[in-house]
mmCIF file of C-alpha atoms and ligand atoms in Angstrom:
data_model
loop_
_atom_site.group_PDB
_atom_site.id
_atom_site.type_symbol
_atom_site.label_atom_id
_atom_site.label_comp_id
_atom_site.label_asym_id
_atom_site.label_seq_id
_atom_site.Cartn_x
_atom_site.Cartn_y
_atom_site.Cartn_z
ATOM 1 C CA MET Y 1 -179.562 292.391 20.235
ATOM 2 C CA LYS Y 2 -177.700 295.209 22.018
ATOM 3 C CA THR Y 3 -175.088 297.139 20.099
ATOM 4 C CA ILE Y 4 -171.517 296.269 20.764
ATOM 5 C CA SER Y 5 -170.984 299.464 22.816
ATOM 6 C CA GLU Y 6 -174.049 298.597 24.859
ATOM 7 C CA ILE Y 7 -172.665 295.140 25.496
ATOM 8 C CA ARG Y 8 -169.245 296.469 26.388
ATOM 9 C CA ALA Y 9 -170.897 298.870 28.845
ATOM 10 C CA ASP Y 10 -172.253 295.811 30.664
ATOM 11 C CA PHE Y 11 -168.690 294.815 31.583
ATOM 12 C CA PRO Y 12 -167.078 297.368 33.950
ATOM 13 C CA ILE Y 13 -163.679 295.669 33.750
ATOM 14 C CA LEU Y 14 -163.382 296.615 30.088
ATOM 15 C CA ASN Y 15 -162.819 300.192 31.202
ATOM 16 C CA ARG Y 16 -159.569 299.272 32.773
ATOM 17 C CA THR Y 17 -156.215 300.230 31.390
ATOM 18 C CA ILE Y 18 -153.196 297.819 31.576
ATOM 19 C CA HIS Y 19 -149.745 299.543 31.331
ATOM 20 C CA ASN Y 20 -151.632 302.784 30.363
ATOM 21 C CA ARG Y 21 -153.453 301.200 27.467
ATOM 22 C CA PRO Y 22 -157.057 300.145 27.150
ATOM 23 C CA LEU Y 23 -157.343 296.521 28.148
ATOM 24 C CA ILE Y 24 -157.931 294.195 25.240
ATOM 25 C CA TYR Y 25 -159.086 290.995 26.831
ATOM 26 C CA PHE Y 26 -158.493 287.965 24.560
ATOM 27 C CA ASP Y 27 -158.214 285.260 27.213
ATOM 28 C CA ASN Y 28 -161.842 284.307 27.396
ATOM 29 C CA GLY Y 29 -161.049 280.631 27.005
ATOM 30 C CA ALA Y 30 -159.393 280.732 30.432
ATOM 31 C CA THR Y 31 -162.166 282.840 32.022
ATOM 32 C CA SER Y 32 -164.772 285.283 30.597
ATOM 33 C CA GLN Y 33 -165.416 288.657 32.186
ATOM 34 C CA THR Y 34 -168.534 289.337 34.365
ATOM 35 C CA PRO Y 35 -171.343 291.616 33.508
ATOM 36 C CA THR Y 36 -172.858 294.115 35.984
ATOM 37 C CA SER Y 37 -176.034 292.032 36.213
ATOM 38 C CA VAL Y 38 -174.003 289.067 37.574
ATOM 39 C CA ILE Y 39 -171.881 291.236 39.859
ATOM 40 C CA GLU Y 40 -175.227 292.798 41.176
ATOM 41 C CA ALA Y 41 -176.649 289.358 41.842
ATOM 42 C CA ILE Y 42 -173.585 288.577 43.984
ATOM 43 C CA VAL Y 43 -173.817 291.924 45.825
ATOM 44 C CA HIS Y 44 -177.619 291.440 46.334
ATOM 45 C CA TYR Y 45 -177.090 287.957 47.756
ATOM 46 C CA TYR Y 46 -174.554 289.061 50.432
ATOM 47 C CA THR Y 47 -176.471 292.345 51.056
ATOM 48 C CA TYR Y 48 -179.955 290.825 51.496
ATOM 49 C CA GLN Y 49 -180.102 287.019 51.335
ATOM 50 C CA ASN Y 50 -177.059 285.430 52.900
ATOM 51 C CA ALA Y 51 -178.164 282.283 54.894
ATOM 52 C CA ASN Y 52 -177.386 278.642 54.836
ATOM 53 C CA ILE Y 53 -179.911 276.766 52.588
ATOM 54 C CA HIS Y 54 -182.132 273.746 52.844
ATOM 55 C CA ARG Y 55 -182.052 273.326 56.571
ATOM 56 C CA GLY Y 56 -183.476 276.597 58.021
ATOM 57 C CA VAL Y 57 -186.993 277.298 59.016
ATOM 58 C CA HIS Y 58 -186.387 281.014 59.137
ATOM 59 C CA THR Y 59 -187.257 283.295 56.313
ATOM 60 C CA LEU Y 60 -183.759 284.281 55.216
ATOM 61 C CA SER Y 61 -182.762 280.616 54.789
ATOM 62 C CA GLN Y 62 -185.944 279.973 52.811
ATOM 63 C CA GLU Y 63 -185.280 282.904 50.529
ATOM 64 C CA ALA Y 64 -181.701 281.787 49.906
ATOM 65 C CA THR Y 65 -182.864 278.252 49.278
ATOM 66 C CA ASP Y 66 -185.507 279.416 46.821
ATOM 67 C CA ALA Y 67 -183.034 281.656 44.931
ATOM 68 C CA TYR Y 68 -180.521 278.805 44.710
ATOM 69 C CA GLU Y 69 -183.188 276.249 43.614
ATOM 70 C CA GLN Y 70 -184.542 278.745 41.027
ATOM 71 C CA ALA Y 71 -180.993 278.922 39.616
ATOM 72 C CA ARG Y 72 -180.891 275.209 39.322
ATOM 73 C CA GLN Y 73 -184.122 275.304 37.376
ATOM 74 C CA LYS Y 74 -182.695 278.046 35.072
ATOM 75 C CA LEU Y 75 -179.812 275.691 34.327
ATOM 76 C CA GLN Y 76 -182.152 272.783 33.810
ATOM 77 C CA ARG Y 77 -184.109 274.690 31.203
ATOM 78 C CA HIS Y 78 -180.862 276.098 29.616
ATOM 79 C CA PHE Y 79 -179.416 272.559 29.065
ATOM 80 C CA ASN Y 80 -182.885 271.016 28.486
ATOM 81 C CA ALA Y 81 -182.387 268.435 31.254
ATOM 82 C CA HIS Y 82 -185.465 266.317 31.891
ATOM 83 C CA LYS Y 83 -185.546 267.019 35.650
ATOM 84 C CA SER Y 84 -183.921 269.688 37.801
ATOM 85 C CA SER Y 85 -182.625 266.892 40.038
ATOM 86 C CA GLU Y 86 -180.220 265.880 37.181
ATOM 87 C CA ILE Y 87 -178.508 269.215 37.627
ATOM 88 C CA ILE Y 88 -175.706 268.931 40.273
ATOM 89 C CA PHE Y 89 -174.048 272.147 41.415
ATOM 90 C CA THR Y 90 -170.243 271.576 41.442
ATOM 91 C CA ALA Y 91 -167.187 273.763 41.880
ATOM 92 C CA GLY Y 92 -166.661 273.668 38.144
ATOM 93 C CA THR Y 93 -165.869 271.273 35.207
ATOM 94 C CA THR Y 94 -162.956 269.721 36.959
ATOM 95 C CA TYR Y 95 -165.066 268.763 39.993
ATOM 96 C CA GLY Y 96 -167.882 267.426 37.804
ATOM 97 C CA ILE Y 97 -165.467 265.082 35.819
ATOM 98 C CA ASN Y 98 -163.820 263.910 39.058
ATOM 99 C CA LEU Y 99 -167.210 263.117 40.545
ATOM 100 C CA VAL Y 100 -168.068 260.913 37.645
ATOM 101 C CA ALA Y 101 -164.626 259.448 37.334
ATOM 102 C CA ASN Y 102 -164.550 258.614 41.051
ATOM 103 C CA GLY Y 103 -167.901 256.915 40.741
ATOM 104 C CA TYR Y 104 -166.835 254.784 37.802
ATOM 105 C CA ALA Y 105 -163.541 253.880 39.612
ATOM 106 C CA ALA Y 106 -165.798 252.047 42.078
ATOM 107 C CA LEU Y 107 -167.938 250.473 39.443
ATOM 108 C CA MET Y 108 -165.322 249.353 36.915
ATOM 109 C CA LYS Y 109 -163.082 246.318 37.232
ATOM 110 C CA GLU Y 110 -159.965 244.951 35.575
ATOM 111 C CA GLY Y 111 -160.448 244.377 31.873
ATOM 112 C CA ASP Y 112 -162.952 247.333 31.516
ATOM 113 C CA GLU Y 113 -161.923 250.044 29.140
ATOM 114 C CA LEU Y 114 -162.338 253.885 28.981
ATOM 115 C CA ILE Y 115 -161.853 255.975 25.935
ATOM 116 C CA ILE Y 116 -160.622 259.687 25.953
ATOM 117 C CA SER Y 117 -159.334 261.685 22.991
ATOM 118 C CA ALA Y 118 -155.882 263.034 22.041
ATOM 119 C CA SER Y 119 -156.948 266.679 22.596
ATOM 120 C CA GLU Y 120 -158.349 266.447 26.101
ATOM 121 C CA HIS Y 121 -157.749 269.015 28.842
ATOM 122 C CA HIS Y 122 -155.711 267.659 31.728
ATOM 123 C CA SER Y 123 -158.900 267.688 33.814
ATOM 124 C CA ASN Y 124 -160.420 265.147 31.434
ATOM 125 C CA ILE Y 125 -157.338 262.835 31.506
ATOM 126 C CA VAL Y 126 -155.935 262.776 34.993
ATOM 127 C CA PRO Y 127 -159.178 261.868 36.728
ATOM 128 C CA TRP Y 128 -159.620 258.877 34.429
ATOM 129 C CA GLN Y 129 -156.040 257.806 34.858
ATOM 130 C CA LEU Y 130 -156.683 257.773 38.647
ATOM 131 C CA ALA Y 131 -159.819 255.791 38.025
ATOM 132 C CA CYS Y 132 -157.909 253.294 36.025
ATOM 133 C CA GLU Y 133 -155.238 252.973 38.771
ATOM 134 C CA ARG Y 134 -158.020 252.214 41.324
ATOM 135 C CA SER Y 135 -160.079 249.979 39.230
ATOM 136 C CA GLY Y 136 -157.548 248.204 36.855
ATOM 137 C CA ALA Y 137 -159.365 249.519 33.837
ATOM 138 C CA THR Y 138 -157.389 250.526 30.757
ATOM 139 C CA LEU Y 139 -157.326 253.919 29.062
ATOM 140 C CA LYS Y 140 -157.579 254.155 25.280
ATOM 141 C CA VAL Y 141 -157.093 257.335 23.179
ATOM 142 C CA ILE Y 142 -158.784 258.452 19.980
ATOM 143 C CA PRO Y 143 -156.015 259.862 17.889
ATOM 144 C CA MET Y 144 -156.102 263.218 16.049
ATOM 145 C CA ASN Y 145 -154.659 264.546 12.812
ATOM 146 C CA GLU Y 146 -152.485 267.656 12.221
ATOM 147 C CA GLN Y 147 -155.620 269.805 12.351
ATOM 148 C CA GLY Y 148 -156.627 268.369 15.663
ATOM 149 C CA ILE Y 149 -159.560 266.408 14.026
ATOM 150 C CA TRP Y 150 -160.277 263.028 15.744
ATOM 151 C CA ASP Y 151 -159.878 259.835 13.742
ATOM 152 C CA MET Y 152 -163.495 258.477 13.905
ATOM 153 C CA GLN Y 153 -162.531 255.187 12.152
ATOM 154 C CA VAL Y 154 -160.105 254.439 14.949
ATOM 155 C CA TYR Y 155 -162.740 255.459 17.531
ATOM 156 C CA SER Y 156 -165.266 252.883 16.072
ATOM 157 C CA LYS Y 157 -162.483 250.223 16.351
ATOM 158 C CA LEU Y 158 -161.657 251.184 19.961
ATOM 159 C CA LEU Y 159 -165.295 250.631 21.017
ATOM 160 C CA ASN Y 160 -166.183 247.254 22.197
ATOM 161 C CA GLU Y 161 -168.238 245.436 24.866
ATOM 162 C CA ARG Y 162 -165.468 246.099 27.381
ATOM 163 C CA THR Y 163 -165.849 249.981 26.890
ATOM 164 C CA ARG Y 164 -167.582 251.343 30.011
ATOM 165 C CA VAL Y 165 -167.067 255.158 29.607
ATOM 166 C CA VAL Y 166 -166.241 257.480 26.796
ATOM 167 C CA CYS Y 167 -164.942 260.797 28.219
ATOM 168 C CA VAL Y 168 -164.400 263.478 25.591
ATOM 169 C CA GLN Y 169 -164.447 267.270 25.267
ATOM 170 C CA HIS Y 170 -167.154 269.004 23.105
ATOM 171 C CA VAL Y 171 -164.740 271.777 22.045
ATOM 172 C CA SER Y 172 -160.944 271.903 22.437
ATOM 173 C CA ASN Y 173 -159.673 274.718 24.724
ATOM 174 C CA ALA Y 174 -156.346 274.633 22.889
ATOM 175 C CA LEU Y 175 -157.512 274.590 19.285
ATOM 176 C CA GLY Y 176 -161.191 275.620 19.305
ATOM 177 C CA ASN Y 177 -162.279 272.506 17.315
ATOM 178 C CA ILE Y 178 -165.873 271.503 17.747
ATOM 179 C CA HIS Y 179 -165.895 267.778 17.892
ATOM 180 C CA PRO Y 180 -168.624 265.442 16.493
ATOM 181 C CA ILE Y 181 -169.967 264.481 19.968
ATOM 182 C CA ALA Y 182 -173.416 263.493 18.674
ATOM 183 C CA GLU Y 183 -171.787 260.773 16.629
ATOM 184 C CA ILE Y 184 -169.402 259.781 19.521
ATOM 185 C CA ILE Y 185 -172.382 259.376 21.814
ATOM 186 C CA ALA Y 186 -174.499 257.354 19.274
ATOM 187 C CA GLN Y 187 -171.543 254.909 18.612
ATOM 188 C CA ALA Y 188 -170.786 254.529 22.332
ATOM 189 C CA HIS Y 189 -174.433 253.777 23.185
ATOM 190 C CA ARG Y 190 -174.403 250.944 20.559
ATOM 191 C CA VAL Y 191 -171.819 249.087 22.722
ATOM 192 C CA GLY Y 192 -173.519 249.982 25.966
ATOM 193 C CA ALA Y 193 -170.854 252.558 27.037
ATOM 194 C CA VAL Y 194 -171.808 255.805 28.867
ATOM 195 C CA VAL Y 195 -170.460 259.196 27.677
ATOM 196 C CA LEU Y 196 -169.217 262.044 29.650
ATOM 197 C CA VAL Y 197 -168.788 265.322 27.707
ATOM 198 C CA ASP Y 198 -166.480 268.032 29.016
ATOM 199 C CA GLY Y 199 -168.462 271.020 27.971
ATOM 200 C CA ALA Y 200 -166.235 273.717 29.463
ATOM 201 C CA GLN Y 201 -165.425 275.338 26.157
ATOM 202 C CA ALA Y 202 -168.664 274.602 24.275
ATOM 203 C CA ALA Y 203 -171.233 275.914 26.793
ATOM 204 C CA PRO Y 204 -170.225 279.512 26.410
ATOM 205 C CA HIS Y 205 -170.733 279.429 22.589
ATOM 206 C CA LEU Y 206 -173.183 276.654 21.755
ATOM 207 C CA GLN Y 207 -176.225 275.780 23.683
ATOM 208 C CA PRO Y 208 -175.923 271.973 24.262
ATOM 209 C CA ASP Y 209 -179.358 270.211 24.473
ATOM 210 C CA VAL Y 210 -178.551 267.209 26.703
ATOM 211 C CA GLN Y 211 -181.723 265.336 25.698
ATOM 212 C CA ALA Y 212 -181.229 265.935 21.991
ATOM 213 C CA LEU Y 213 -177.611 264.753 22.237
ATOM 214 C CA ASP Y 214 -178.607 261.910 24.524
ATOM 215 C CA VAL Y 215 -175.406 262.572 26.483
ATOM 216 C CA ASP Y 216 -175.093 260.793 29.775
ATOM 217 C CA PHE Y 217 -172.957 263.339 31.653
ATOM 218 C CA TYR Y 218 -172.094 266.918 30.737
ATOM 219 C CA ALA Y 219 -169.859 269.136 32.774
ATOM 220 C CA VAL Y 220 -169.495 272.911 32.599
ATOM 221 C CA SER Y 221 -167.973 275.895 34.494
ATOM 222 C CA ALA Y 222 -169.802 279.122 35.254
ATOM 223 C CA HIS Y 223 -166.658 281.310 34.918
ATOM 224 C CA LYS Y 224 -166.350 280.689 31.196
ATOM 225 C CA MET Y 225 -170.070 281.651 30.687
ATOM 226 C CA TYR Y 226 -169.952 285.122 32.213
ATOM 227 C CA GLY Y 227 -170.507 283.818 35.765
ATOM 228 C CA PRO Y 228 -168.205 283.638 38.775
ATOM 229 C CA THR Y 229 -165.426 281.196 39.459
ATOM 230 C CA GLY Y 230 -165.719 278.252 41.773
ATOM 231 C CA VAL Y 231 -169.099 277.041 40.558
ATOM 232 C CA GLY Y 232 -170.291 274.775 37.718
ATOM 233 C CA VAL Y 233 -172.895 272.224 36.876
ATOM 234 C CA LEU Y 234 -172.764 268.490 36.108
ATOM 235 C CA TYR Y 235 -175.759 267.177 34.180
ATOM 236 C CA GLY Y 236 -176.239 263.534 34.611
ATOM 237 C CA LYS Y 237 -179.020 261.137 33.480
ATOM 238 C CA GLU Y 238 -181.135 260.231 36.572
ATOM 239 C CA GLU Y 239 -180.752 256.437 36.207
ATOM 240 C CA LEU Y 240 -176.961 256.827 35.962
ATOM 241 C CA LEU Y 241 -176.655 259.289 38.898
ATOM 242 C CA LEU Y 242 -178.606 256.865 41.013
ATOM 243 C CA GLN Y 243 -176.130 254.109 40.206
ATOM 244 C CA LEU Y 244 -173.023 256.167 40.999
ATOM 245 C CA PRO Y 245 -171.733 256.210 44.560
ATOM 246 C CA PRO Y 246 -171.416 259.575 46.279
ATOM 247 C CA TYR Y 247 -168.340 261.609 45.610
ATOM 248 C CA GLN Y 248 -167.996 263.371 49.020
ATOM 249 C CA GLY Y 249 -169.522 262.549 52.374
ATOM 250 C CA GLY Y 250 -170.954 265.144 54.726
ATOM 251 C CA GLY Y 251 -173.916 267.146 55.666
ATOM 252 C CA GLU Y 252 -176.730 267.677 53.220
ATOM 253 C CA MET Y 253 -176.001 264.453 51.220
ATOM 254 C CA ILE Y 254 -177.465 262.055 53.673
ATOM 255 C CA LYS Y 255 -180.973 260.809 54.639
ATOM 256 C CA GLN Y 256 -179.885 259.078 57.946
ATOM 257 C CA VAL Y 257 -176.600 258.787 59.664
ATOM 258 C CA GLN Y 258 -175.810 255.924 62.071
ATOM 259 C CA PHE Y 259 -172.454 254.753 63.063
ATOM 260 C CA GLU Y 260 -173.072 251.387 61.415
ATOM 261 C CA LYS Y 261 -174.277 252.848 58.177
ATOM 262 C CA SER Y 262 -175.587 255.921 56.580
ATOM 263 C CA THR Y 263 -178.186 256.306 53.785
ATOM 264 C CA TYR Y 264 -177.926 258.954 51.121
ATOM 265 C CA ALA Y 265 -180.193 261.793 50.067
ATOM 266 C CA ASP Y 266 -182.139 261.757 46.827
ATOM 267 C CA LEU Y 267 -180.822 263.500 43.758
ATOM 268 C CA PRO Y 268 -179.241 266.004 43.402
ATOM 269 C CA TYR Y 269 -178.282 266.385 47.060
ATOM 270 C CA LYS Y 270 -176.514 263.023 47.251
ATOM 271 C CA PHE Y 271 -173.794 264.695 45.321
ATOM 272 C CA GLU Y 272 -173.878 268.071 47.080
ATOM 273 C CA ALA Y 273 -172.127 267.420 50.411
ATOM 274 C CA GLY Y 274 -171.561 270.372 52.762
ATOM 275 C CA THR Y 275 -172.547 274.004 52.370
ATOM 276 C CA PRO Y 276 -172.475 274.701 48.612
ATOM 277 C CA ASN Y 277 -171.391 277.851 46.826
ATOM 278 C CA ILE Y 278 -174.822 279.326 47.256
ATOM 279 C CA CYS Y 279 -174.008 282.756 45.991
ATOM 280 C CA GLY Y 280 -172.104 281.205 43.092
ATOM 281 C CA GLY Y 281 -175.089 279.149 42.004
ATOM 282 C CA ILE Y 282 -177.426 282.019 42.137
ATOM 283 C CA ALA Y 283 -174.875 284.205 40.185
ATOM 284 C CA PHE Y 284 -174.594 281.395 37.661
ATOM 285 C CA GLY Y 285 -178.380 281.670 37.169
ATOM 286 C CA ALA Y 286 -177.872 285.438 36.557
ATOM 287 C CA ALA Y 287 -175.160 284.619 33.968
ATOM 288 C CA ILE Y 288 -177.532 282.328 32.182
ATOM 289 C CA ASP Y 289 -180.184 285.190 32.175
ATOM 290 C CA TYR Y 290 -177.525 287.499 30.728
ATOM 291 C CA ILE Y 291 -176.705 285.004 27.930
ATOM 292 C CA HIS Y 292 -180.403 284.625 27.025
ATOM 293 C CA SER Y 293 -180.877 288.448 27.099
ATOM 294 C CA LEU Y 294 -178.391 288.566 24.228
ATOM 295 C CA GLY Y 295 -179.303 285.320 22.581
ATOM 296 C CA ILE Y 296 -176.752 282.492 22.349
ATOM 297 C CA GLU Y 297 -176.996 282.440 18.587
ATOM 298 C CA ALA Y 298 -176.251 286.191 18.322
ATOM 299 C CA ILE Y 299 -173.264 285.687 20.602
ATOM 300 C CA ALA Y 300 -171.968 282.819 18.526
ATOM 301 C CA ASP Y 301 -172.525 284.705 15.289
ATOM 302 C CA HIS Y 302 -170.632 287.728 16.475
ATOM 303 C CA GLU Y 303 -167.780 285.556 17.705
ATOM 304 C CA HIS Y 304 -167.552 283.781 14.350
ATOM 305 C CA GLN Y 305 -167.249 287.004 12.548
ATOM 306 C CA LEU Y 306 -164.427 287.872 14.875
ATOM 307 C CA LEU Y 307 -162.875 284.532 14.284
ATOM 308 C CA ALA Y 308 -162.979 284.756 10.499
ATOM 309 C CA TYR Y 309 -161.732 288.389 10.547
ATOM 310 C CA ALA Y 310 -158.761 287.544 12.841
ATOM 311 C CA ILE Y 311 -157.700 284.420 10.905
ATOM 312 C CA GLU Y 312 -157.719 286.424 7.631
ATOM 313 C CA LYS Y 313 -155.565 289.152 9.277
ATOM 314 C CA LEU Y 314 -153.180 286.711 10.923
ATOM 315 C CA GLN Y 315 -152.686 284.706 7.722
ATOM 316 C CA THR Y 316 -150.985 287.834 6.190
ATOM 317 C CA ILE Y 317 -148.176 287.627 8.919
ATOM 318 C CA GLU Y 318 -145.135 285.882 7.506
ATOM 319 C CA GLY Y 319 -143.929 282.926 9.552
ATOM 320 C CA ILE Y 320 -147.198 282.444 11.422
ATOM 321 C CA ILE Y 321 -148.213 278.848 12.161
ATOM 322 C CA LEU Y 322 -151.979 278.418 12.817
ATOM 323 C CA TYR Y 323 -153.265 275.326 14.539
ATOM 324 C CA GLY Y 324 -156.750 273.780 14.571
ATOM 325 C CA ASN Y 325 -159.480 272.942 11.972
ATOM 326 C CA PRO Y 326 -159.205 275.194 8.980
ATOM 327 C CA ASP Y 327 -162.963 274.839 8.477
ATOM 328 C CA LEU Y 328 -164.050 277.676 10.651
ATOM 329 C CA THR Y 329 -167.658 276.500 10.887
ATOM 330 C CA GLN Y 330 -166.243 273.602 13.021
ATOM 331 C CA ARG Y 331 -164.504 275.981 15.328
ATOM 332 C CA THR Y 332 -165.413 278.327 18.249
ATOM 333 C CA ALA Y 333 -163.621 281.601 18.512
ATOM 334 C CA VAL Y 334 -160.312 280.308 19.609
ATOM 335 C CA ILE Y 335 -157.057 280.762 17.693
ATOM 336 C CA SER Y 336 -153.875 279.005 18.677
ATOM 337 C CA PHE Y 337 -150.800 280.065 16.738
ATOM 338 C CA ASN Y 338 -146.978 280.394 16.919
ATOM 339 C CA LEU Y 339 -144.592 282.747 15.170
ATOM 340 C CA GLN Y 340 -141.740 280.804 13.581
ATOM 341 C CA GLY Y 341 -138.558 280.893 15.833
ATOM 342 C CA VAL Y 342 -140.234 282.826 18.600
ATOM 343 C CA HIS Y 343 -141.195 281.355 22.052
ATOM 344 C CA PRO Y 344 -144.954 281.846 22.658
ATOM 345 C CA TYR Y 345 -144.186 283.138 26.230
ATOM 346 C CA ASP Y 346 -142.216 286.031 24.851
ATOM 347 C CA VAL Y 347 -145.094 287.022 22.595
ATOM 348 C CA GLY Y 348 -147.401 286.969 25.587
ATOM 349 C CA VAL Y 349 -145.217 289.212 27.597
ATOM 350 C CA ILE Y 350 -144.821 291.825 24.869
ATOM 351 C CA LEU Y 351 -148.591 291.796 24.208
ATOM 352 C CA ASP Y 352 -149.271 292.306 27.868
ATOM 353 C CA GLN Y 353 -147.022 295.445 27.817
ATOM 354 C CA LEU Y 354 -149.351 296.683 25.098
ATOM 355 C CA GLY Y 355 -152.473 296.007 27.212
ATOM 356 C CA ILE Y 356 -153.456 292.782 25.377
ATOM 357 C CA ALA Y 357 -154.221 289.710 27.502
ATOM 358 C CA VAL Y 358 -153.620 286.440 25.698
ATOM 359 C CA ARG Y 359 -152.778 282.981 27.007
ATOM 360 C CA THR Y 360 -149.487 281.240 26.309
ATOM 361 C CA GLY Y 361 -148.320 277.810 27.026
ATOM 362 C CA HIS Y 362 -149.705 274.304 26.844
ATOM 363 C CA HIS Y 363 -153.221 275.220 27.861
ATOM 364 C CA CYS Y 364 -153.428 272.213 30.237
ATOM 365 C CA ALA Y 365 -153.336 270.065 27.031
ATOM 366 C CA GLN Y 366 -149.761 268.809 27.092
ATOM 367 C CA PRO Y 367 -150.382 265.810 24.804
ATOM 368 C CA ILE Y 368 -151.451 268.201 22.033
ATOM 369 C CA MET Y 369 -148.158 270.174 22.429
ATOM 370 C CA ASP Y 370 -146.251 266.761 22.389
ATOM 371 C CA PHE Y 371 -148.135 265.874 19.270
ATOM 372 C CA TYR Y 372 -146.925 269.123 17.454
ATOM 373 C CA GLN Y 373 -143.560 268.876 19.342
ATOM 374 C CA ILE Y 374 -143.818 272.508 20.508
ATOM 375 C CA PRO Y 375 -143.532 273.941 24.025
ATOM 376 C CA GLY Y 376 -146.854 275.735 23.702
ATOM 377 C CA THR Y 377 -148.851 278.229 21.527
ATOM 378 C CA VAL Y 378 -150.213 281.690 21.877
ATOM 379 C CA ARG Y 379 -153.965 281.441 22.177
ATOM 380 C CA VAL Y 380 -156.519 284.203 21.596
ATOM 381 C CA SER Y 381 -160.161 283.515 22.439
ATOM 382 C CA PHE Y 382 -162.966 285.946 21.877
ATOM 383 C CA ALA Y 383 -166.153 286.676 23.749
ATOM 384 C CA VAL Y 384 -169.281 288.676 22.872
ATOM 385 C CA TYR Y 385 -167.760 291.962 23.923
ATOM 386 C CA ASN Y 386 -164.636 291.786 21.667
ATOM 387 C CA THR Y 387 -164.440 294.037 18.585
ATOM 388 C CA PHE Y 388 -162.893 294.137 15.142
ATOM 389 C CA GLU Y 389 -160.877 297.236 16.220
ATOM 390 C CA GLU Y 390 -159.378 295.220 19.044
ATOM 391 C CA ILE Y 391 -158.279 292.592 16.560
ATOM 392 C CA ASP Y 392 -156.634 295.276 14.346
ATOM 393 C CA THR Y 393 -154.752 296.654 17.396
ATOM 394 C CA PHE Y 394 -153.751 293.062 18.338
ATOM 395 C CA VAL Y 395 -152.508 292.177 14.893
ATOM 396 C CA ALA Y 396 -150.425 295.425 14.809
ATOM 397 C CA ALA Y 397 -149.044 294.637 18.219
ATOM 398 C CA LEU Y 398 -148.206 291.111 17.184
ATOM 399 C CA LYS Y 399 -146.227 292.434 14.169
ATOM 400 C CA LYS Y 400 -144.409 294.693 16.477
ATOM 401 C CA ALA Y 401 -143.616 291.745 18.880
ATOM 402 C CA GLN Y 402 -142.365 289.720 15.913
ATOM 403 C CA ARG Y 403 -140.030 292.517 14.857
ATOM 404 C CA MET Y 404 -138.713 292.850 18.430
ATOM 405 C CA LEU Y 405 -138.206 289.119 18.851
ATOM 406 C CA SER Y 406 -136.750 287.959 15.575
HETATM 407 N N1 LIG J 501 -162.035 271.293 30.125
HETATM 408 C C1 LIG J 501 -161.670 272.252 29.318
HETATM 409 C C2 LIG J 501 -161.834 271.952 27.870
HETATM 410 C C3 LIG J 501 -161.352 273.499 29.790
HETATM 411 O O1 LIG J 501 -160.981 274.504 28.892
HETATM 412 C C4 LIG J 501 -161.196 273.739 31.108
HETATM 413 C C5 LIG J 501 -160.792 275.068 31.643
HETATM 414 N N2 LIG J 501 -159.657 275.640 31.061
HETATM 415 C C6 LIG J 501 -161.557 272.707 32.045
HETATM 416 C C7 LIG J 501 -161.881 271.544 31.460
HETATM 417 C C8 LIG J 501 -161.414 272.996 33.549
HETATM 418 O O2 LIG J 501 -162.400 273.886 33.872
HETATM 419 P P1 LIG J 501 -162.270 274.417 35.420
HETATM 420 O O3 LIG J 501 -160.860 274.838 35.637
HETATM 421 O O4 LIG J 501 -163.228 275.514 35.461
HETATM 422 O O5 LIG J 501 -162.708 273.321 36.320
#
């Protein structure tokens, strides 16, 4: 494993100053920063390889196609999919979930049921509400307790022969809780339901093995995994992807087009209409290489040390309210908190003045905020390049903000 200074040197943006102070970037849950190797992959693509893929006989098109398909294979190996055709390139997690929700909207009927959880991101709520509106299916919700832990007994009771899809997050973006998705999946399969897991927050820190989990669909975004924005991957089991109708129509996703009827391309192209984000896919592959060059376990280990250190420091602040599972082994490096009597937005503004980027608000998880009856939280989320010294600076800045605001 590289030293922390070597890792930091891989991320040029960390040399920036914000309001004349060194940037402390604690908003990795929203998007992670990009290492030079990924930036170079993007520059290399546009400098030497830019061409449209899959349809060209010319060399450049073939080179771009090879690079794009190699990236798909890297992602297949990373997530341990059985076949590379089960890896669909998407625009991100949101797109992947909408693709599946749109498909089930067509396959479900009145009386069918869907299950989500109380801590979902809006992108794993709204697509299913739309699917329910279109199909007449009913949405059920696994409740959570004060610590954001799901009530698995209620989940068992919600499952029945009418349950078609269970759509849950692997890790909560608002709280950092790692959820028991292996158990969720096993129970859903017993009643014949399929499971989509929103892996946006898990994939940067854990390495989900889709076959070991026996998950049916798993959606991720590259930009939370040291890759670029606007690209992601949806893993789907072949037999289920074959059953789903296409999401978007257009070029690339067809076998034959006639005015009476068109037939669709084989997997994965059936779900990849139009010219894809070719450069993004290749750069996602480079981000996966970067993660493997450090080792995902080493990344997770460093982040856990940061998490434990930060929680210990934060607990010494009077009037702090910490959310999420207190068992830190069941958490990724996300900390959501509030200071008593202080609006989270105000904390965020002062921290920004001190060069510290945190996220404030509802984190696209309004039902969680409604549960706690709060307008939002302050959220810090760590990545592999964050340091203990940055946490010290942040905690001192937070105390300053508290003095200024109360
Ligand atoms: N689900 C979770 C848990 C997330 O944290 C996010 C991103 N904040 C998303 C889904 C949506 O990801 P994207 O905006 O990249 O599509």
